[in-house]
PDB file of C-alpha atoms in Angstrom:
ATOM      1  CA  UNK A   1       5.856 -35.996  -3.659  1.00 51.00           C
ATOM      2  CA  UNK A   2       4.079 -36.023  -0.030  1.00 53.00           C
ATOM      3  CA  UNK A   3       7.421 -34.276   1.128  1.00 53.00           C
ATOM      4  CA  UNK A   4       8.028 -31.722  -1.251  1.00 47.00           C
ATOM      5  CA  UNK A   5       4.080 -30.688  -0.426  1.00 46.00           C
ATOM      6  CA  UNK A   6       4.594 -30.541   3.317  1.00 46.00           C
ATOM      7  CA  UNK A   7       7.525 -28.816   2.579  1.00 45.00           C
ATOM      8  CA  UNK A   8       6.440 -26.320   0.324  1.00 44.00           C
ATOM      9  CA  UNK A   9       3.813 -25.836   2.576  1.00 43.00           C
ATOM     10  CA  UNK A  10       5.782 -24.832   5.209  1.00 43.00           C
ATOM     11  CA  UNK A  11       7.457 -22.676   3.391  1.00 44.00           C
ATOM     12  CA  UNK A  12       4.810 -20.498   2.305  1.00 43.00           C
ATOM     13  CA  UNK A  13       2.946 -20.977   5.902  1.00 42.00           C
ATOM     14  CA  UNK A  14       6.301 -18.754   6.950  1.00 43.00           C
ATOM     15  CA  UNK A  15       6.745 -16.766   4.329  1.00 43.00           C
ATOM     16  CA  UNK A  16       2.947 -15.678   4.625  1.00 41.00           C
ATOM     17  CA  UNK A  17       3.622 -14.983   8.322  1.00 43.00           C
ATOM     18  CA  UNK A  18       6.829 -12.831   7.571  1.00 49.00           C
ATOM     19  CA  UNK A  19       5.243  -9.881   5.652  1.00 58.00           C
ATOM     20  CA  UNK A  20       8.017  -7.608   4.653  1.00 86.00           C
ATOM     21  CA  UNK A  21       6.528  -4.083   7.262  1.00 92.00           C
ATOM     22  CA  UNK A  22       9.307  -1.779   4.589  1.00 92.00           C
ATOM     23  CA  UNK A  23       6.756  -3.012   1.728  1.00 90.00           C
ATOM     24  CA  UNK A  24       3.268  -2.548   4.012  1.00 93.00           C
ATOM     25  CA  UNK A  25       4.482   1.075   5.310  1.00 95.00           C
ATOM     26  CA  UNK A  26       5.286   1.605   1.336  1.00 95.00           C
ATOM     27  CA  UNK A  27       2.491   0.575  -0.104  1.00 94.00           C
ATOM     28  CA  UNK A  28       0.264   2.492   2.610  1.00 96.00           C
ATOM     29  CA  UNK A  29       2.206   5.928   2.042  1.00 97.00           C
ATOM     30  CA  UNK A  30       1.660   5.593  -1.484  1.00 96.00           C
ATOM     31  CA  UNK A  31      -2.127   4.434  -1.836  1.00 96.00           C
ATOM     32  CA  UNK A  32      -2.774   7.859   0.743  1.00 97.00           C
ATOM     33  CA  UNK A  33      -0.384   9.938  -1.748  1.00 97.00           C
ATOM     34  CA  UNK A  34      -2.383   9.234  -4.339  1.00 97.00           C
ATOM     35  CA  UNK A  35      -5.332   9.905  -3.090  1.00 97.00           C
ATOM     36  CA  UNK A  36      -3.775  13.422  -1.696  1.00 98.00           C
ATOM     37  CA  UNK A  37      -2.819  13.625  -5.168  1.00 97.00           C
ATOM     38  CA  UNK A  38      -6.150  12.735  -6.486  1.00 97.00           C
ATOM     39  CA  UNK A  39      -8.026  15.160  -4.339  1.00 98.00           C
ATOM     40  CA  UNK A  40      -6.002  18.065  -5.443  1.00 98.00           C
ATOM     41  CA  UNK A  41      -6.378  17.368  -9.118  1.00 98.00           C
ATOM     42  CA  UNK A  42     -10.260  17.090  -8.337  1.00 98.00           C
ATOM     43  CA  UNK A  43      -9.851  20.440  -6.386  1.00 98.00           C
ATOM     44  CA  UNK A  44      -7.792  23.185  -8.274  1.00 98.00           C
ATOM     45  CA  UNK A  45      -6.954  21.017 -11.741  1.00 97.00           C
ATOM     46  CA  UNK A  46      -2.984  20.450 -10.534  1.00 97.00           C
ATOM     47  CA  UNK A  47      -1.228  17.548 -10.788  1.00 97.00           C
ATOM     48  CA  UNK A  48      -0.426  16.643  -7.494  1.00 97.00           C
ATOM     49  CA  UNK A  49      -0.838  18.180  -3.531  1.00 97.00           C
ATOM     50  CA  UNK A  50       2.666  19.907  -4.237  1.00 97.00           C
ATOM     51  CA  UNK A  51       1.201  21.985  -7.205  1.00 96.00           C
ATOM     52  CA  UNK A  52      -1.167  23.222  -4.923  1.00 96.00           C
ATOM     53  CA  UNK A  53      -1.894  27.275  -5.258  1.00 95.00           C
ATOM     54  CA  UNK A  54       0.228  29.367  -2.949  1.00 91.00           C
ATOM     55  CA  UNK A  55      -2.644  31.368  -2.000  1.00 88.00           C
ATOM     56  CA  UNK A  56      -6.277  30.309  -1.026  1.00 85.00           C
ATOM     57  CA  UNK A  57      -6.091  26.445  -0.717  1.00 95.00           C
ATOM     58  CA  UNK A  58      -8.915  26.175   1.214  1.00 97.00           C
ATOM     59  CA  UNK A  59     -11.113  26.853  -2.023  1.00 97.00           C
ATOM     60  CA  UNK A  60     -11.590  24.528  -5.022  1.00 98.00           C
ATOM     61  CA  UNK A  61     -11.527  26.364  -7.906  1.00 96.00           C
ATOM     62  CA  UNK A  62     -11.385  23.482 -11.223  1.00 97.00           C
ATOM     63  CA  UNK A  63     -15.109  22.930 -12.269  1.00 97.00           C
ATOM     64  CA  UNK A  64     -14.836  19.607 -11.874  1.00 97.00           C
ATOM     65  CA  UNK A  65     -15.135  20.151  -8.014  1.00 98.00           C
ATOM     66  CA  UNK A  66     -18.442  22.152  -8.099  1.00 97.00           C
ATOM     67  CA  UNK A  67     -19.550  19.447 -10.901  1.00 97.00           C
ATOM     68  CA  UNK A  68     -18.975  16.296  -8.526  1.00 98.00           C
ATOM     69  CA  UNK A  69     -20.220  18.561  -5.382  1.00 98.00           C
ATOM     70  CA  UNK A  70     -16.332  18.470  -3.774  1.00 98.00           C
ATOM     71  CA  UNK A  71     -17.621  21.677  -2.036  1.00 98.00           C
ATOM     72  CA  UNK A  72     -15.050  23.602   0.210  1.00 97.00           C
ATOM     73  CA  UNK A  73     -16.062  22.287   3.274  1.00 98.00           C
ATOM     74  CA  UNK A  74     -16.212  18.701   2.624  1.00 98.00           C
ATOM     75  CA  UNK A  75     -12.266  19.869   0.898  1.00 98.00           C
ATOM     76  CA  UNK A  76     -11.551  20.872   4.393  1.00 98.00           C
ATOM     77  CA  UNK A  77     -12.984  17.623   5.780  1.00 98.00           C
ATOM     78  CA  UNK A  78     -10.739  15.221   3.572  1.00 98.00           C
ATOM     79  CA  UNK A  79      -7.987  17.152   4.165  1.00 98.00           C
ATOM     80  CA  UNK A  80      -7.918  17.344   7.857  1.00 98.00           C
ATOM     81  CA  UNK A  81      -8.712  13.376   8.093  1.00 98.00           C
ATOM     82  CA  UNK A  82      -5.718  13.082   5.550  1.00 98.00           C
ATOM     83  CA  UNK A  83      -3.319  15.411   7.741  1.00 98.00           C
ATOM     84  CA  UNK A  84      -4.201  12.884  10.643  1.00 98.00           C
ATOM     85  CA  UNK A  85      -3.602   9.916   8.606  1.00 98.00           C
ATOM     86  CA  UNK A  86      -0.583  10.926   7.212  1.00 98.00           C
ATOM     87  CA  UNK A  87       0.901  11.981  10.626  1.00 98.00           C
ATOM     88  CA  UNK A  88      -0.798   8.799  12.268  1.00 98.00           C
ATOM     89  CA  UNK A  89       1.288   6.756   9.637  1.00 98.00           C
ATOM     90  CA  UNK A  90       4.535   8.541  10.333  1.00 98.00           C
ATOM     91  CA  UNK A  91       4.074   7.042  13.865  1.00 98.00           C
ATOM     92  CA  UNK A  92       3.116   3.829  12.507  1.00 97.00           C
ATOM     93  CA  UNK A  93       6.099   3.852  10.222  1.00 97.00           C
ATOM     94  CA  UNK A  94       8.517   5.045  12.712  1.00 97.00           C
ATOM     95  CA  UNK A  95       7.422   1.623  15.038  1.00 97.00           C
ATOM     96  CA  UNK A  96       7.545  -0.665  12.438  1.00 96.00           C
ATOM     97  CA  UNK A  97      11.017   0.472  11.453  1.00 95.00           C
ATOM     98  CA  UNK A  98      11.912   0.026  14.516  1.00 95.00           C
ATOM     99  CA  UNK A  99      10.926  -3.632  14.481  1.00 92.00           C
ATOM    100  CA  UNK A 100       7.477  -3.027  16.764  1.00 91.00           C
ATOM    101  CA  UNK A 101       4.204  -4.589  16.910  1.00 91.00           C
ATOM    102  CA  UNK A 102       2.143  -2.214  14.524  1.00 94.00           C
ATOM    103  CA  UNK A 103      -1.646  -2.129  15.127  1.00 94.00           C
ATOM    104  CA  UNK A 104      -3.469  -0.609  11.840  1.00 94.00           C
ATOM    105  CA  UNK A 105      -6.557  -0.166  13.542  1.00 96.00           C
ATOM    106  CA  UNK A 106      -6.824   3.741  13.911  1.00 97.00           C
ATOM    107  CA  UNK A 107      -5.623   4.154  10.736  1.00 97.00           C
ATOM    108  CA  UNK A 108      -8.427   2.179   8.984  1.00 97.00           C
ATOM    109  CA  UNK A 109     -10.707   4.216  11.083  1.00 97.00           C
ATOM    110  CA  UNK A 110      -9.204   7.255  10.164  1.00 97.00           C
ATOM    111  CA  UNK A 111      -9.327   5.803   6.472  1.00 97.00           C
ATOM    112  CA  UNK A 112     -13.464   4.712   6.797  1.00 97.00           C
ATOM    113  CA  UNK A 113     -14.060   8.205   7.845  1.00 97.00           C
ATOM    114  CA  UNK A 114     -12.566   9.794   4.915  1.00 97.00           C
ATOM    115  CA  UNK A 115     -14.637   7.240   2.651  1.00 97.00           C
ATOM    116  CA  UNK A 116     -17.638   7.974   4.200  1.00 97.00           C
ATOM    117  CA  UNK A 117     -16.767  11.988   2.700  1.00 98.00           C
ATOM    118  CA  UNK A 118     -15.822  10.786  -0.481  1.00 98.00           C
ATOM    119  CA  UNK A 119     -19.045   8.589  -0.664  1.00 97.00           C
ATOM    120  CA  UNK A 120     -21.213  11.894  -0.391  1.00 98.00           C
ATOM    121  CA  UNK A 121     -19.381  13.212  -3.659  1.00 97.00           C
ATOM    122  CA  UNK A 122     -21.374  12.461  -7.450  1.00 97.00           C
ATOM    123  CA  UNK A 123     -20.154   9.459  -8.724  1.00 93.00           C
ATOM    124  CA  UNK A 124     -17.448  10.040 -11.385  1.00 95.00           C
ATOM    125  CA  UNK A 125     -14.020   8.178 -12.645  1.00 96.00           C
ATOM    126  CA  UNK A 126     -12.067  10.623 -10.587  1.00 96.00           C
ATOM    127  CA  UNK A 127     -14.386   9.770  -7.296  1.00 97.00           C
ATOM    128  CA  UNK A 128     -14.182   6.044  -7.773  1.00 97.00           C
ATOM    129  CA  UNK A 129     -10.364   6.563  -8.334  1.00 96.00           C
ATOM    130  CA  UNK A 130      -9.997   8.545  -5.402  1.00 97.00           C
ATOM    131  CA  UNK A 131     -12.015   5.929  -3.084  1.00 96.00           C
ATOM    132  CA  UNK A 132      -9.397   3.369  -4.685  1.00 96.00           C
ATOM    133  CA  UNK A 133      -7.239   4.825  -3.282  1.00 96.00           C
ATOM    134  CA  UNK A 134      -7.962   5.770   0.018  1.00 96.00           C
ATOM    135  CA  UNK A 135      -8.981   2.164   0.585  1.00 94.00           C
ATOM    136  CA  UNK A 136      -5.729   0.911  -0.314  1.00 94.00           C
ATOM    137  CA  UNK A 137      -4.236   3.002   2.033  1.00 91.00           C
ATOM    138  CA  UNK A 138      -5.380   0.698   4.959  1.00 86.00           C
ATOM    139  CA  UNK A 139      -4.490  -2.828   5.860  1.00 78.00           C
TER     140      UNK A 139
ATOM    141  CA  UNK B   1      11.468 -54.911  -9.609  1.00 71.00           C
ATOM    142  CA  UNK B   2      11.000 -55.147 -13.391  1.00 74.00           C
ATOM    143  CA  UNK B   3      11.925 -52.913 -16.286  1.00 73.00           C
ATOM    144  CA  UNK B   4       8.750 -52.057 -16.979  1.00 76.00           C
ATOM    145  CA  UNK B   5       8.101 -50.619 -13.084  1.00 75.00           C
ATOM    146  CA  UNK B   6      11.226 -48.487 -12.898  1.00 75.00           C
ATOM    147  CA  UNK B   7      10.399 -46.863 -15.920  1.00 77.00           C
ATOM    148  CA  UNK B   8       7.555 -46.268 -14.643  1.00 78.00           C
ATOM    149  CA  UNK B   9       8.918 -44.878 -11.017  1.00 76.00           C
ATOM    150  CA  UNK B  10      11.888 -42.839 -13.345  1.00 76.00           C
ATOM    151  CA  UNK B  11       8.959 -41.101 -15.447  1.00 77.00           C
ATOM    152  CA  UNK B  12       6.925 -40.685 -11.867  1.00 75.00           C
ATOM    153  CA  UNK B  13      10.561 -39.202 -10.283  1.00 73.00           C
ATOM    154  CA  UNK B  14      11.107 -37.033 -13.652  1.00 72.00           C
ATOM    155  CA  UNK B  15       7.297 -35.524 -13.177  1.00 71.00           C
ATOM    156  CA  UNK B  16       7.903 -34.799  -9.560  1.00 69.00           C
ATOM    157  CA  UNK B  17      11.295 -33.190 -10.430  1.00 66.00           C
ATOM    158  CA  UNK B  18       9.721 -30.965 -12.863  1.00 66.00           C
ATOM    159  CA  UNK B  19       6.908 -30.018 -11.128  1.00 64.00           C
ATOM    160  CA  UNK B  20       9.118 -29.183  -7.627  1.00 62.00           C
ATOM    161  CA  UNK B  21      11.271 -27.311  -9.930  1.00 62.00           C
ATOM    162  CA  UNK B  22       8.666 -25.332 -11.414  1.00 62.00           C
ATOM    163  CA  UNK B  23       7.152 -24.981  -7.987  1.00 58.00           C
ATOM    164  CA  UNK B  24      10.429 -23.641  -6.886  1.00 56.00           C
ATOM    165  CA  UNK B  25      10.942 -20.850  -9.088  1.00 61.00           C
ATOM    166  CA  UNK B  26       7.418 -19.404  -8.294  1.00 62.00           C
ATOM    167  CA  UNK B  27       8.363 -19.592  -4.815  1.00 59.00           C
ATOM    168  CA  UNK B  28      11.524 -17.700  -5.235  1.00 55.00           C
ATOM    169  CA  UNK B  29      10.068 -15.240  -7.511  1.00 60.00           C
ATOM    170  CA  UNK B  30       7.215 -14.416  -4.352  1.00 59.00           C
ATOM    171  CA  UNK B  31      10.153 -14.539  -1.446  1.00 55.00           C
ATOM    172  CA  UNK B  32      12.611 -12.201  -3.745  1.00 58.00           C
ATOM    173  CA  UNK B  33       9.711  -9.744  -4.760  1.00 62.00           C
ATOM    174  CA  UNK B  34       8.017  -9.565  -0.905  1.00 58.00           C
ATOM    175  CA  UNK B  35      11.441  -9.525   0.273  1.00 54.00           C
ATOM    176  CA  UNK B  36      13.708  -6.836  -1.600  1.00 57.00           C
ATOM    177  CA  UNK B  37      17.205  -7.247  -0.644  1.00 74.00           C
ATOM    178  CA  UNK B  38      18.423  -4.273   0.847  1.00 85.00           C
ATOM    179  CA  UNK B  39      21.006  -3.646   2.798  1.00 89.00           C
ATOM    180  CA  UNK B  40      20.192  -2.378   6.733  1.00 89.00           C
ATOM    181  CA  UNK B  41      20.891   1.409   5.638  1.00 91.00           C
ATOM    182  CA  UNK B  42      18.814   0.869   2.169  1.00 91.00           C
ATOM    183  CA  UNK B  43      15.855  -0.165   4.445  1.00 91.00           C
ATOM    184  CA  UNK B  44      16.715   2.687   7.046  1.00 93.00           C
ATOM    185  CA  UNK B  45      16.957   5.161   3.940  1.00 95.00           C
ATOM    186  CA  UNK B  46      13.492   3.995   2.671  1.00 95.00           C
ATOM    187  CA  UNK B  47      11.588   3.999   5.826  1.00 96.00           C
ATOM    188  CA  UNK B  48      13.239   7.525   6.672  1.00 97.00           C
ATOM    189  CA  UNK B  49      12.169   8.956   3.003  1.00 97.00           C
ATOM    190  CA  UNK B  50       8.726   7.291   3.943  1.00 97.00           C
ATOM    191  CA  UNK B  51       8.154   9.162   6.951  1.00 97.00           C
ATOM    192  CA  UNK B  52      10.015  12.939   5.593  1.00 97.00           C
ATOM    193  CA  UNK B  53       6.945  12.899   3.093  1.00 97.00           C
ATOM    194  CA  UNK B  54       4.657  11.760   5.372  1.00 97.00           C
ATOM    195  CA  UNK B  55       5.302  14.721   7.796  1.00 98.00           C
ATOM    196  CA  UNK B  56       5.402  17.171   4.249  1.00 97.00           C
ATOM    197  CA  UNK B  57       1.961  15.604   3.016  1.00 98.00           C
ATOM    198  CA  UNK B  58       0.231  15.870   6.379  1.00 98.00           C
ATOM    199  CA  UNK B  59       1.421  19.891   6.390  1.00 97.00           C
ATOM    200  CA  UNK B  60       0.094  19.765   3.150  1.00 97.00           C
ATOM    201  CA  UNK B  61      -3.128  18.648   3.950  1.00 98.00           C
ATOM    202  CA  UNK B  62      -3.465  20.599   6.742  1.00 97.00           C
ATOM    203  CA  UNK B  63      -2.928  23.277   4.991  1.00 97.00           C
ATOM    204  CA  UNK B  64      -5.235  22.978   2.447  1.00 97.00           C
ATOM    205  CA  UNK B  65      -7.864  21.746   5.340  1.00 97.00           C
ATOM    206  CA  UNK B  66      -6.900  26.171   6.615  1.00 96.00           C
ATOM    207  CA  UNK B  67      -5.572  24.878   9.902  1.00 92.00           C
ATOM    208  CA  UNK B  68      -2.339  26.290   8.963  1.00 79.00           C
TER     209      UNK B  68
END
């Protein structure tokens, strides 16, 4: 029995130390999608940042926006943090494809300072699912 | 040893077994779900399809941000 602890032990002492970087880059892309996705919805009533208008995207224009106070300049806040994160994690990505030492640090930052915008915003079930998240989109 | 010891030791051995084995399945569940088992070019492919949409969503955003 003293054996099959150590063992097990081990085992998951490794395993914990071998985090797949495929599932962390995955799971990152998709927690910032989502809130991309979230943001829009909140914005102009779409369903995602691909339904976006064609014209005039710099302007919210669902009520929900001016109800929650996503006014158009904290919309152009988010969404230049986001277009640095999102680059930032192709970089990241690219390294740990390539097998490399990836350091999340400027991401999180990147990822505090868009929380710190969405904290300013009235609290709602859209907010709270949009600071979901853009939390999980660190590590 | 007596009959009434190894009894004893086979229902200790059969408890262990059980419990290892059970222990081993949730093991292998973690390992096979943490560690999908793709091929080199499935994990090329996915990391490539990660990185397309990240450079799409960061036009996207920038976009919508009126930097572009």
């Amino acid at each position: 029995m003293k054996r099959l602890i150590i063992v097990l032990t081990i085992v998951f002492t490794g395993c914990a130390g071998r985090i797949n970087p495929l599932q962390v880059s995955g799971t990152s892309h998709d927690s910032l999608a989502l809130a991309q996705d979230i943001e829009a919805q909140i914005c102009w009533g779409v369903a995602d940042a691909y339904s976006a208008p064609k014209d005039s995207k710099i302007h919210c224009t669902a009520p929900l926006a001016s109800t929650i106070g996503l006014t158009d300049a904290r919309h152009k806040d988010i969404n230049t943090k986001l277009s640095q994160a999102f680059l930032l994690h192709r970089s990241l990505n690219s390294l740990a494809e390539s097998g490399g030492n990836v350091d999340y640090t400027a991401l999180n930052a990147l990822i505090q300072e868009v929380l710190a915008i969405v904290a300013q915003l009235q609290q709602a079930p859209q907010v709270v699912q949009l600071a979901n998240a853009v939390k999980a989109g660190g590590k | 040893m007596t009959p009434q010891e190894l009894q004893a030791w086979i229902a200790i051995a059969q408890q262990a077994t059980s419990i290892g084995l059970s222990l081993y399945g949730t093991v292998h569940k973690w390992i096979t779900e943490s560690h999908p088992l793709l091929t080199p070019d499935q994990q090329k492919a996915a990391f490539d399809a990660i990185g397309a949409d990240d450079l799409v969503r960061a036009n996207l955003a920038a976009q919508a941000a009126g930097e572009k």
